[in-house]
mmCIF file of C-alpha atoms (C1' of nucleotides) and ligand atoms in Angstrom:
data_model
loop_
_atom_site.group_PDB
_atom_site.id
_atom_site.type_symbol
_atom_site.label_atom_id
_atom_site.label_comp_id
_atom_site.label_asym_id
_atom_site.label_seq_id
_atom_site.Cartn_x
_atom_site.Cartn_y
_atom_site.Cartn_z
ATOM 1 C CA UNK A 1 -11.912 -8.008 35.896
ATOM 2 C CA UNK A 2 -10.723 -4.421 35.523
ATOM 3 C CA UNK A 3 -13.247 -2.353 33.614
ATOM 4 C CA UNK A 4 -12.648 1.275 32.753
ATOM 5 C CA UNK A 5 -8.871 0.597 32.327
ATOM 6 C CA UNK A 6 -6.827 3.730 32.246
ATOM 7 C CA UNK A 7 -7.013 5.369 28.869
ATOM 8 C CA UNK A 8 -3.742 4.704 27.081
ATOM 9 C CA UNK A 9 -1.972 7.878 26.382
ATOM 10 C CA UNK A 10 -0.951 8.649 22.769
ATOM 11 C CA UNK A 11 2.538 7.732 21.693
ATOM 12 C CA UNK A 12 4.915 10.497 21.273
ATOM 13 C CA UNK A 13 4.668 12.243 17.819
ATOM 14 C CA UNK A 14 7.955 11.112 16.746
ATOM 15 C CA UNK A 15 7.370 7.514 17.619
ATOM 16 C CA UNK A 16 3.989 7.495 15.917
ATOM 17 C CA UNK A 17 5.406 9.181 12.815
ATOM 18 C CA UNK A 18 8.160 6.649 12.651
ATOM 19 C CA UNK A 19 5.659 3.846 12.741
ATOM 20 C CA UNK A 20 3.642 5.222 9.765
ATOM 21 C CA UNK A 21 6.837 5.985 7.923
ATOM 22 C CA UNK A 22 7.971 2.489 8.166
ATOM 23 C CA UNK A 23 4.599 1.201 7.116
ATOM 24 C CA UNK A 24 4.685 3.233 3.937
ATOM 25 C CA UNK A 25 8.097 1.943 3.299
ATOM 26 C CA UNK A 26 6.888 -1.616 3.515
ATOM 27 C CA UNK A 27 4.001 -0.748 1.156
ATOM 28 C CA UNK A 28 6.497 0.451 -1.314
ATOM 29 C CA UNK A 29 8.528 -2.777 -1.513
ATOM 30 C CA UNK A 30 5.438 -5.014 -1.429
ATOM 31 C CA UNK A 31 4.931 -5.184 -5.242
ATOM 32 C CA UNK A 32 8.504 -5.963 -5.930
ATOM 33 C CA UNK A 33 8.591 -8.750 -3.467
ATOM 34 C CA UNK A 34 5.447 -10.311 -4.744
ATOM 35 C CA UNK A 35 6.634 -10.078 -8.397
ATOM 36 C CA UNK A 36 9.975 -11.752 -7.819
ATOM 37 C CA UNK A 37 8.430 -14.359 -5.607
ATOM 38 C CA UNK A 38 5.919 -15.207 -8.259
ATOM 39 C CA UNK A 39 8.523 -15.255 -11.051
ATOM 40 C CA UNK A 40 10.528 -17.643 -9.075
ATOM 41 C CA UNK A 41 7.490 -19.836 -8.455
ATOM 42 C CA UNK A 42 6.633 -19.913 -12.093
ATOM 43 C CA UNK A 43 10.288 -20.624 -13.186
ATOM 44 C CA UNK A 44 10.359 -23.609 -10.720
ATOM 45 C CA UNK A 45 6.794 -24.965 -11.503
ATOM 46 C CA UNK A 46 6.533 -24.146 -15.204
ATOM 47 C CA UNK A 47 10.060 -23.807 -16.402
ATOM 48 C CA UNK A 48 9.352 -20.141 -17.490
ATOM 49 C CA UNK A 49 7.667 -17.019 -16.387
ATOM 50 C CA UNK A 50 5.829 -15.110 -18.941
ATOM 51 C CA UNK A 51 4.597 -11.571 -18.584
ATOM 52 C CA UNK A 52 1.054 -12.837 -19.604
ATOM 53 C CA UNK A 53 0.861 -15.329 -16.840
ATOM 54 C CA UNK A 54 2.172 -12.833 -14.372
ATOM 55 C CA UNK A 55 -0.764 -10.607 -15.425
ATOM 56 C CA UNK A 56 -3.208 -13.376 -14.969
ATOM 57 C CA UNK A 57 -1.861 -14.348 -11.591
ATOM 58 C CA UNK A 58 -1.558 -10.925 -10.215
ATOM 59 C CA UNK A 59 -4.995 -9.906 -11.273
ATOM 60 C CA UNK A 60 -3.655 -7.052 -13.463
ATOM 61 C CA UNK A 61 -3.507 -5.933 -17.172
ATOM 62 C CA UNK A 62 -0.582 -6.917 -19.327
ATOM 63 C CA UNK A 63 0.384 -3.133 -19.649
ATOM 64 C CA UNK A 64 0.565 -2.978 -15.874
ATOM 65 C CA UNK A 65 2.963 -5.863 -15.779
ATOM 66 C CA UNK A 66 4.997 -4.252 -18.468
ATOM 67 C CA UNK A 67 5.239 -1.167 -16.464
ATOM 68 C CA UNK A 68 6.149 -2.901 -13.274
ATOM 69 C CA UNK A 69 8.733 -5.108 -14.926
ATOM 70 C CA UNK A 70 10.399 -2.013 -16.165
ATOM 71 C CA UNK A 71 10.666 -0.712 -12.663
ATOM 72 C CA UNK A 72 11.947 -4.038 -11.540
ATOM 73 C CA UNK A 73 14.550 -4.037 -14.380
ATOM 74 C CA UNK A 74 15.538 -0.477 -13.434
ATOM 75 C CA UNK A 75 16.049 -1.681 -9.858
ATOM 76 C CA UNK A 76 18.226 -4.630 -10.978
ATOM 77 C CA UNK A 77 15.856 -7.490 -9.931
ATOM 78 C CA UNK A 78 14.687 -8.789 -13.145
ATOM 79 C CA UNK A 79 15.775 -9.398 -16.691
ATOM 80 C CA UNK A 80 13.615 -10.009 -19.714
ATOM 81 C CA UNK A 81 14.186 -12.014 -22.944
ATOM 82 C CA UNK A 82 11.103 -10.913 -24.959
ATOM 83 C CA UNK A 83 9.127 -13.942 -26.101
ATOM 84 C CA UNK A 84 11.266 -16.046 -23.856
ATOM 85 C CA UNK A 85 10.043 -14.835 -20.494
ATOM 86 C CA UNK A 86 11.395 -13.215 -17.389
ATOM 87 C CA UNK A 87 14.386 -14.023 -15.335
ATOM 88 C CA UNK A 88 15.736 -12.968 -11.967
ATOM 89 C CA UNK A 89 18.978 -11.422 -11.292
ATOM 90 C CA UNK A 90 21.147 -12.425 -8.361
ATOM 91 C CA UNK A 91 19.539 -9.708 -6.235
ATOM 92 C CA UNK A 92 16.183 -10.733 -7.512
ATOM 93 C CA UNK A 93 16.611 -14.419 -6.904
ATOM 94 C CA UNK A 94 17.975 -13.533 -3.405
ATOM 95 C CA UNK A 95 14.881 -11.327 -2.608
ATOM 96 C CA UNK A 96 12.611 -13.962 -4.003
ATOM 97 C CA UNK A 97 14.153 -16.653 -1.643
ATOM 98 C CA UNK A 98 13.635 -14.365 1.415
ATOM 99 C CA UNK A 99 10.134 -13.499 0.309
ATOM 100 C CA UNK A 100 9.191 -16.935 -0.104
ATOM 101 C CA UNK A 101 10.526 -17.995 3.171
ATOM 102 C CA UNK A 102 8.823 -15.212 4.950
ATOM 103 C CA UNK A 103 5.677 -16.065 3.103
ATOM 104 C CA UNK A 104 5.694 -19.725 4.109
ATOM 105 C CA UNK A 105 6.572 -18.757 7.709
ATOM 106 C CA UNK A 106 3.567 -16.466 7.954
ATOM 107 C CA UNK A 107 1.236 -19.115 6.372
ATOM 108 C CA UNK A 108 2.393 -21.828 8.829
ATOM 109 C CA UNK A 109 2.006 -19.429 11.770
ATOM 110 C CA UNK A 110 -1.398 -18.341 10.815
ATOM 111 C CA UNK A 111 -2.608 -21.953 10.440
ATOM 112 C CA UNK A 112 -0.878 -22.779 13.887
ATOM 113 C CA UNK A 113 -3.029 -20.136 15.522
ATOM 114 C CA UNK A 114 -6.169 -21.494 14.225
ATOM 115 C CA UNK A 115 -6.784 -20.091 10.807
ATOM 116 C CA UNK A 116 -7.789 -22.428 7.859
ATOM 117 C CA UNK A 117 -5.367 -23.036 5.188
ATOM 118 C CA UNK A 118 -7.266 -21.012 2.480
ATOM 119 C CA UNK A 119 -7.560 -17.921 4.592
ATOM 120 C CA UNK A 120 -4.060 -18.219 5.813
ATOM 121 C CA UNK A 121 -2.793 -18.133 2.187
ATOM 122 C CA UNK A 122 -4.985 -15.268 1.350
ATOM 123 C CA UNK A 123 -4.151 -13.051 4.365
ATOM 124 C CA UNK A 124 -0.357 -13.883 4.328
ATOM 125 C CA UNK A 125 -0.119 -12.261 0.916
ATOM 126 C CA UNK A 126 -0.809 -8.938 2.637
ATOM 127 C CA UNK A 127 0.437 -9.626 6.058
ATOM 128 C CA UNK A 128 3.888 -10.779 5.050
ATOM 129 C CA UNK A 129 4.948 -7.305 3.915
ATOM 130 C CA UNK A 130 4.318 -5.820 7.372
ATOM 131 C CA UNK A 131 5.799 -8.336 9.772
ATOM 132 C CA UNK A 132 9.280 -6.970 11.064
ATOM 133 C CA UNK A 133 12.232 -9.324 11.563
ATOM 134 C CA UNK A 134 11.334 -9.368 15.283
ATOM 135 C CA UNK A 135 7.734 -10.414 14.514
ATOM 136 C CA UNK A 136 9.031 -13.072 12.211
ATOM 137 C CA UNK A 137 11.340 -14.422 14.928
ATOM 138 C CA UNK A 138 8.486 -14.447 17.290
ATOM 139 C CA UNK A 139 6.261 -16.412 14.838
ATOM 140 C CA UNK A 140 9.230 -19.042 14.343
ATOM 141 C CA UNK A 141 9.530 -19.331 18.043
ATOM 142 C CA UNK A 142 5.888 -19.868 18.397
ATOM 143 C CA UNK A 143 5.844 -22.580 15.786
ATOM 144 C CA UNK A 144 8.766 -24.454 17.422
ATOM 145 C CA UNK A 145 6.994 -24.418 20.746
ATOM 146 C CA UNK A 146 3.729 -25.367 19.191
ATOM 147 C CA UNK A 147 5.375 -28.223 17.231
ATOM 148 C CA UNK A 148 7.203 -29.423 20.290
ATOM 149 C CA UNK A 149 4.037 -29.753 22.122
ATOM 150 C CA UNK A 150 1.769 -31.110 19.311
ATOM 151 C CA UNK A 151 3.831 -33.150 16.951
ATOM 152 C CA UNK B 1 11.355 -35.757 9.852
ATOM 153 C CA UNK B 2 10.288 -35.252 6.109
ATOM 154 C CA UNK B 3 12.857 -33.541 4.035
ATOM 155 C CA UNK B 4 12.212 -32.868 0.423
ATOM 156 C CA UNK B 5 8.450 -32.465 0.945
ATOM 157 C CA UNK B 6 6.406 -32.544 -2.241
ATOM 158 C CA UNK B 7 6.598 -29.186 -3.932
ATOM 159 C CA UNK B 8 3.484 -27.320 -3.317
ATOM 160 C CA UNK B 9 1.718 -26.732 -6.704
ATOM 161 C CA UNK B 10 0.754 -23.166 -7.648
ATOM 162 C CA UNK B 11 -2.647 -21.996 -6.799
ATOM 163 C CA UNK B 12 -4.946 -21.683 -9.697
ATOM 164 C CA UNK B 13 -4.625 -18.396 -11.562
ATOM 165 C CA UNK B 14 -8.054 -17.134 -10.492
ATOM 166 C CA UNK B 15 -7.495 -17.977 -6.748
ATOM 167 C CA UNK B 16 -4.093 -16.323 -6.711
ATOM 168 C CA UNK B 17 -5.405 -13.255 -8.656
ATOM 169 C CA UNK B 18 -8.136 -13.004 -6.079
ATOM 170 C CA UNK B 19 -5.727 -12.851 -3.206
ATOM 171 C CA UNK B 20 -3.744 -9.920 -4.846
ATOM 172 C CA UNK B 21 -6.732 -8.105 -5.659
ATOM 173 C CA UNK B 22 -7.895 -8.214 -2.147
ATOM 174 C CA UNK B 23 -4.617 -7.142 -0.966
ATOM 175 C CA UNK B 24 -4.658 -3.991 -3.174
ATOM 176 C CA UNK B 25 -8.099 -3.306 -1.934
ATOM 177 C CA UNK B 26 -6.911 -3.364 1.589
ATOM 178 C CA UNK B 27 -4.002 -1.019 0.788
ATOM 179 C CA UNK B 28 -6.411 1.569 -0.748
ATOM 180 C CA UNK B 29 -8.452 1.582 2.518
ATOM 181 C CA UNK B 30 -5.468 1.684 4.948
ATOM 182 C CA UNK B 31 -4.883 5.425 4.779
ATOM 183 C CA UNK B 32 -8.519 6.334 5.522
ATOM 184 C CA UNK B 33 -8.540 3.894 8.462
ATOM 185 C CA UNK B 34 -5.320 5.224 10.019
ATOM 186 C CA UNK B 35 -6.567 8.884 9.689
ATOM 187 C CA UNK B 36 -9.961 8.320 11.204
ATOM 188 C CA UNK B 37 -8.389 6.407 14.041
ATOM 189 C CA UNK B 38 -5.931 9.053 14.715
ATOM 190 C CA UNK B 39 -8.421 11.733 14.553
ATOM 191 C CA UNK B 40 -10.714 9.871 17.099
ATOM 192 C CA UNK B 41 -7.621 9.360 19.312
ATOM 193 C CA UNK B 42 -6.708 13.080 19.309
ATOM 194 C CA UNK B 43 -10.300 14.072 19.858
ATOM 195 C CA UNK B 44 -10.345 11.881 22.872
ATOM 196 C CA UNK B 45 -6.940 12.713 24.310
ATOM 197 C CA UNK B 46 -6.543 16.316 23.457
ATOM 198 C CA UNK B 47 -10.029 17.585 22.796
ATOM 199 C CA UNK B 48 -9.312 18.468 19.265
ATOM 200 C CA UNK B 49 -7.773 17.155 16.124
ATOM 201 C CA UNK B 50 -5.790 19.772 14.141
ATOM 202 C CA UNK B 51 -4.468 19.058 10.688
ATOM 203 C CA UNK B 52 -1.094 20.176 11.815
ATOM 204 C CA UNK B 53 -0.896 17.547 14.455
ATOM 205 C CA UNK B 54 -2.092 14.898 11.950
ATOM 206 C CA UNK B 55 0.899 15.887 9.789
ATOM 207 C CA UNK B 56 3.302 15.487 12.664
ATOM 208 C CA UNK B 57 1.894 12.192 13.889
ATOM 209 C CA UNK B 58 1.480 10.602 10.350
ATOM 210 C CA UNK B 59 5.079 11.748 9.441
ATOM 211 C CA UNK B 60 3.810 13.623 6.525
ATOM 212 C CA UNK B 61 3.726 17.233 5.306
ATOM 213 C CA UNK B 62 0.795 19.603 6.151
ATOM 214 C CA UNK B 63 -0.027 19.679 2.305
ATOM 215 C CA UNK B 64 -0.322 15.898 2.151
ATOM 216 C CA UNK B 65 -2.772 15.948 5.093
ATOM 217 C CA UNK B 66 -4.905 18.681 3.332
ATOM 218 C CA UNK B 67 -4.953 16.551 0.371
ATOM 219 C CA UNK B 68 -6.015 13.466 2.212
ATOM 220 C CA UNK B 69 -8.634 15.280 4.284
ATOM 221 C CA UNK B 70 -10.185 16.453 1.131
ATOM 222 C CA UNK B 71 -10.473 12.880 -0.061
ATOM 223 C CA UNK B 72 -11.997 11.788 3.353
ATOM 224 C CA UNK B 73 -14.517 14.589 3.116
ATOM 225 C CA UNK B 74 -15.404 13.599 -0.378
ATOM 226 C CA UNK B 75 -15.953 10.106 1.050
ATOM 227 C CA UNK B 76 -18.169 11.369 3.870
ATOM 228 C CA UNK B 77 -15.741 10.264 6.764
ATOM 229 C CA UNK B 78 -14.511 13.589 7.938
ATOM 230 C CA UNK B 79 -15.711 17.227 8.300
ATOM 231 C CA UNK B 80 -13.596 20.332 8.875
ATOM 232 C CA UNK B 81 -14.167 23.555 10.625
ATOM 233 C CA UNK B 82 -11.115 25.602 9.710
ATOM 234 C CA UNK B 83 -8.951 26.866 12.623
ATOM 235 C CA UNK B 84 -11.290 24.717 14.777
ATOM 236 C CA UNK B 85 -9.934 21.198 13.752
ATOM 237 C CA UNK B 86 -11.361 18.032 12.172
ATOM 238 C CA UNK B 87 -14.333 15.996 13.159
ATOM 239 C CA UNK B 88 -15.673 12.753 12.235
ATOM 240 C CA UNK B 89 -19.067 12.036 10.448
ATOM 241 C CA UNK B 90 -21.211 9.126 11.727
ATOM 242 C CA UNK B 91 -19.573 6.956 9.211
ATOM 243 C CA UNK B 92 -16.176 8.145 10.101
ATOM 244 C CA UNK B 93 -16.637 7.582 13.793
ATOM 245 C CA UNK B 94 -17.997 4.182 13.178
ATOM 246 C CA UNK B 95 -14.890 3.282 11.017
ATOM 247 C CA UNK B 96 -12.670 4.757 13.628
ATOM 248 C CA UNK B 97 -14.199 2.558 16.321
ATOM 249 C CA UNK B 98 -13.841 -0.621 14.204
ATOM 250 C CA UNK B 99 -10.125 0.391 13.373
ATOM 251 C CA UNK B 100 -9.205 0.962 16.929
ATOM 252 C CA UNK B 101 -10.641 -2.271 17.991
ATOM 253 C CA UNK B 102 -8.972 -4.171 15.439
ATOM 254 C CA UNK B 103 -5.711 -2.308 16.127
ATOM 255 C CA UNK B 104 -6.019 -3.296 19.659
ATOM 256 C CA UNK B 105 -6.825 -6.716 19.082
ATOM 257 C CA UNK B 106 -3.699 -7.172 16.802
ATOM 258 C CA UNK B 107 -1.424 -5.581 19.307
ATOM 259 C CA UNK B 108 -2.682 -7.773 22.226
ATOM 260 C CA UNK B 109 -2.337 -10.816 19.761
ATOM 261 C CA UNK B 110 1.268 -9.999 18.861
ATOM 262 C CA UNK B 111 2.184 -9.507 22.375
ATOM 263 C CA UNK B 112 0.662 -12.899 23.370
ATOM 264 C CA UNK B 113 2.639 -14.693 20.808
ATOM 265 C CA UNK B 114 5.875 -13.191 22.200
ATOM 266 C CA UNK B 115 6.473 -9.918 20.707
ATOM 267 C CA UNK B 116 7.748 -6.967 22.734
ATOM 268 C CA UNK B 117 5.084 -4.105 23.139
ATOM 269 C CA UNK B 118 7.067 -1.540 21.275
ATOM 270 C CA UNK B 119 7.511 -3.708 18.119
ATOM 271 C CA UNK B 120 3.912 -4.933 18.504
ATOM 272 C CA UNK B 121 2.648 -1.447 18.356
ATOM 273 C CA UNK B 122 4.795 -0.682 15.310
ATOM 274 C CA UNK B 123 3.854 -3.817 13.377
ATOM 275 C CA UNK B 124 0.219 -3.568 14.222
ATOM 276 C CA UNK B 125 0.029 -0.418 12.353
ATOM 277 C CA UNK B 126 0.680 -2.170 9.151
ATOM 278 C CA UNK B 127 -0.551 -5.675 9.820
ATOM 279 C CA UNK B 128 -4.092 -4.568 10.965
ATOM 280 C CA UNK B 129 -5.034 -3.611 7.421
ATOM 281 C CA UNK B 130 -4.477 -7.135 5.937
ATOM 282 C CA UNK B 131 -6.105 -9.411 8.609
ATOM 283 C CA UNK B 132 -9.283 -10.647 7.481
ATOM 284 C CA UNK B 133 -12.342 -11.038 9.668
ATOM 285 C CA UNK B 134 -11.456 -14.790 9.975
ATOM 286 C CA UNK B 135 -7.978 -14.005 11.002
ATOM 287 C CA UNK B 136 -9.249 -11.484 13.645
ATOM 288 C CA UNK B 137 -11.591 -14.119 15.061
ATOM 289 C CA UNK B 138 -8.668 -16.613 15.238
ATOM 290 C CA UNK B 139 -6.493 -13.972 17.021
ATOM 291 C CA UNK B 140 -9.480 -13.388 19.441
ATOM 292 C CA UNK B 141 -9.967 -17.123 20.064
ATOM 293 C CA UNK B 142 -6.259 -17.593 20.569
ATOM 294 C CA UNK B 143 -6.302 -14.630 23.190
ATOM 295 C CA UNK B 144 -9.075 -16.197 24.956
ATOM 296 C CA UNK B 145 -7.454 -19.572 25.298
ATOM 297 C CA UNK B 146 -4.152 -17.848 26.229
ATOM 298 C CA UNK B 147 -5.791 -15.811 28.912
ATOM 299 C CA UNK B 148 -7.657 -18.767 30.231
ATOM 300 C CA UNK B 149 -4.409 -20.554 30.687
ATOM 301 C CA UNK B 150 -2.295 -17.700 32.051
ATOM 302 C CA UNK B 151 -4.409 -15.254 33.974
ATOM 303 C "C1'" DT C 1 6.549 -21.400 -45.945
ATOM 304 C "C1'" DC C 2 3.114 -18.609 -44.293
ATOM 305 C "C1'" DC C 3 0.116 -16.546 -41.297
ATOM 306 C "C1'" DA C 4 -3.261 -16.376 -37.374
ATOM 307 C "C1'" DA C 5 -2.845 -16.312 -32.664
ATOM 308 C "C1'" DA C 6 -0.305 -15.167 -28.891
ATOM 309 C "C1'" DA C 7 2.943 -12.244 -26.610
ATOM 310 C "C1'" DC C 8 4.774 -8.027 -26.080
ATOM 311 C "C1'" DT C 9 5.036 -2.827 -26.571
ATOM 312 C "C1'" DT C 10 3.484 1.792 -26.642
ATOM 313 C "C1'" DA C 11 0.513 5.817 -26.136
ATOM 314 C "C1'" DG C 12 -2.419 8.123 -23.413
ATOM 315 C "C1'" DC C 13 -5.080 8.497 -19.462
ATOM 316 C "C1'" DC C 14 -6.328 8.329 -14.371
ATOM 317 C "C1'" DT C 15 -6.090 8.432 -9.011
ATOM 318 C "C1'" DA C 16 -3.574 8.052 -4.725
ATOM 319 C "C1'" DG C 17 -0.328 9.746 -2.114
ATOM 320 C "C1'" DG C 18 3.687 11.990 -1.662
ATOM 321 C "C1'" DC C 19 6.707 16.675 -1.895
ATOM 322 C "C1'" DT C 20 8.242 22.133 -1.605
ATOM 323 C "C1'" DA C 21 7.041 26.812 -1.726
ATOM 324 C "C1'" DT C 22 4.253 30.331 -1.029
ATOM 325 C "C1'" DA C 23 0.204 32.830 0.054
ATOM 326 C "C1'" DG C 24 -3.586 33.781 2.913
ATOM 327 C "C1'" DA C 25 -6.567 33.716 7.303
ATOM 328 C "C1'" DG C 26 -7.537 33.430 12.144
ATOM 329 C "C1'" DT C 27 -6.163 33.742 17.015
ATOM 330 C "C1'" DG C 28 -4.790 35.332 20.938
ATOM 331 C "C1'" DA C 29 -1.585 37.563 23.871
ATOM 332 C "C1'" DT C 30 -0.024 41.952 24.868
ATOM 333 C "C1'" DA D 1 -6.722 46.881 18.561
ATOM 334 C "C1'" DT D 2 -2.641 45.068 16.800
ATOM 335 C "C1'" DC D 3 0.208 41.940 14.969
ATOM 336 C "C1'" DA D 4 3.252 37.940 15.284
ATOM 337 C "C1'" DC D 5 2.592 33.387 15.071
ATOM 338 C "C1'" DT D 6 0.165 29.529 13.983
ATOM 339 C "C1'" DC D 7 -2.945 27.119 10.996
ATOM 340 C "C1'" DT D 8 -4.756 26.268 6.546
ATOM 341 C "C1'" DA D 9 -5.008 26.368 1.548
ATOM 342 C "C1'" DT D 10 -3.120 26.290 -3.084
ATOM 343 C "C1'" DA D 11 -0.065 25.905 -6.817
ATOM 344 C "C1'" DG D 12 2.872 22.933 -9.148
ATOM 345 C "C1'" DC D 13 5.522 18.967 -9.179
ATOM 346 C "C1'" DC D 14 6.671 13.817 -8.766
ATOM 347 C "C1'" DT D 15 6.345 8.562 -8.651
ATOM 348 C "C1'" DA D 16 3.876 4.210 -8.251
ATOM 349 C "C1'" DG D 17 0.501 1.656 -9.936
ATOM 350 C "C1'" DG D 18 -3.501 0.996 -12.167
ATOM 351 C "C1'" DC D 19 -6.413 1.223 -16.773
ATOM 352 C "C1'" DT D 20 -7.884 0.786 -22.264
ATOM 353 C "C1'" DA D 21 -6.850 0.741 -26.864
ATOM 354 C "C1'" DA D 22 -4.024 0.045 -30.575
ATOM 355 C "C1'" DG D 23 -0.124 -1.207 -32.506
ATOM 356 C "C1'" DT D 24 4.061 -4.657 -33.466
ATOM 357 C "C1'" DT D 25 6.827 -8.824 -33.280
ATOM 358 C "C1'" DT D 26 7.420 -13.572 -32.696
ATOM 359 C "C1'" DT D 27 6.213 -18.119 -32.919
ATOM 360 C "C1'" DG D 28 4.478 -22.460 -34.102
ATOM 361 C "C1'" DG D 29 1.172 -25.209 -36.422
ATOM 362 C "C1'" DA D 30 -0.957 -26.277 -40.833
HETATM 363 MN MN1 MN E 201 2.392 -10.505 -0.714
HETATM 364 MN MN1 MN E 202 3.963 -13.690 -0.898
HETATM 365 MN MN1 MN E 203 -2.558 1.308 10.452
HETATM 366 MN MN1 MN E 204 -4.067 1.620 13.577
#
DNA sequence: TCCAAAACTTAGCCTAGGCTATAGAGTGAT
DNA sequence: ATCACTCTATAGCCTAGGCTAAGTTTTGGA
């Protein structure tokens, strides 16, 4: 049992800066990912995705949804037909598919490492946006191994 | 092998909204956590934490650091002695300690599930802010079990 | 057919967190 | 003691993402 381990030296300035820069980048894309994922879910489950429902499910005002949708339209992810709901473009649908797969993977991984399903769902909503491709691959490998042993 | 599993129904509006609200809350505290953690690291490793160095290590302009530090001061986490560097208040030091412990836990956990050390460090910088206490507890339990088997 | 309720939009406001450019202050080496 | 260099501060700007309040438009049920 090694107490007083050697103090880990600071990472290089550039390395550390790169990490924070990437983190900020992930934060910037998180809202778009959550919106398109939710729109896809609503289209599947309810047949339509209304801005009002988005607002309720995102825990945000209608005005905020309107603003956000404007940005998503500008970015070519969403189309609107007023009083008829929201729709995803090709790019939007593609992003939604990836977001959902990633979301599900993170949830299953969290459950596999011992988290209860409720908390897994809640935490995944934030964690998903910060797991790199390498991390997701590691999660998937872990799930494979875990299921191999267990199931 | 169960294909075509039953489609998971949407969570209730309130539950889902609560998740997103919590996620936004976590995002708002992330910057403060990263700053105080970095300030503590610099104080330990270099003996002082200068705003200039913060800027370099956060990958951000000096003006941005000045702005952020103003907020952290307003929130009672940081004190400044111009041309002498930054210091943590009681509350700041306490937050830094918790942030660092959490950061280390997340890194060790990611490595334990198969991620390389470099990526673990990078991803932890974002993931740490979205892991609930329950998730952290699960990570710690996993590490214990893992070390029990391995070491 | 009509009209109230629901859905959507718009205006105006705010904070966090970024930026560049420029000015000012302090330090330390000569 | 000076002064160049480093550090800090300030001004002015921007976008994302929130909000409330007050319209406007559409829809569908009576
Ligand atoms: Mn999410
Ligand atoms: Mn999600
Ligand atoms: Mn961080
Ligand atoms: Mn950290």
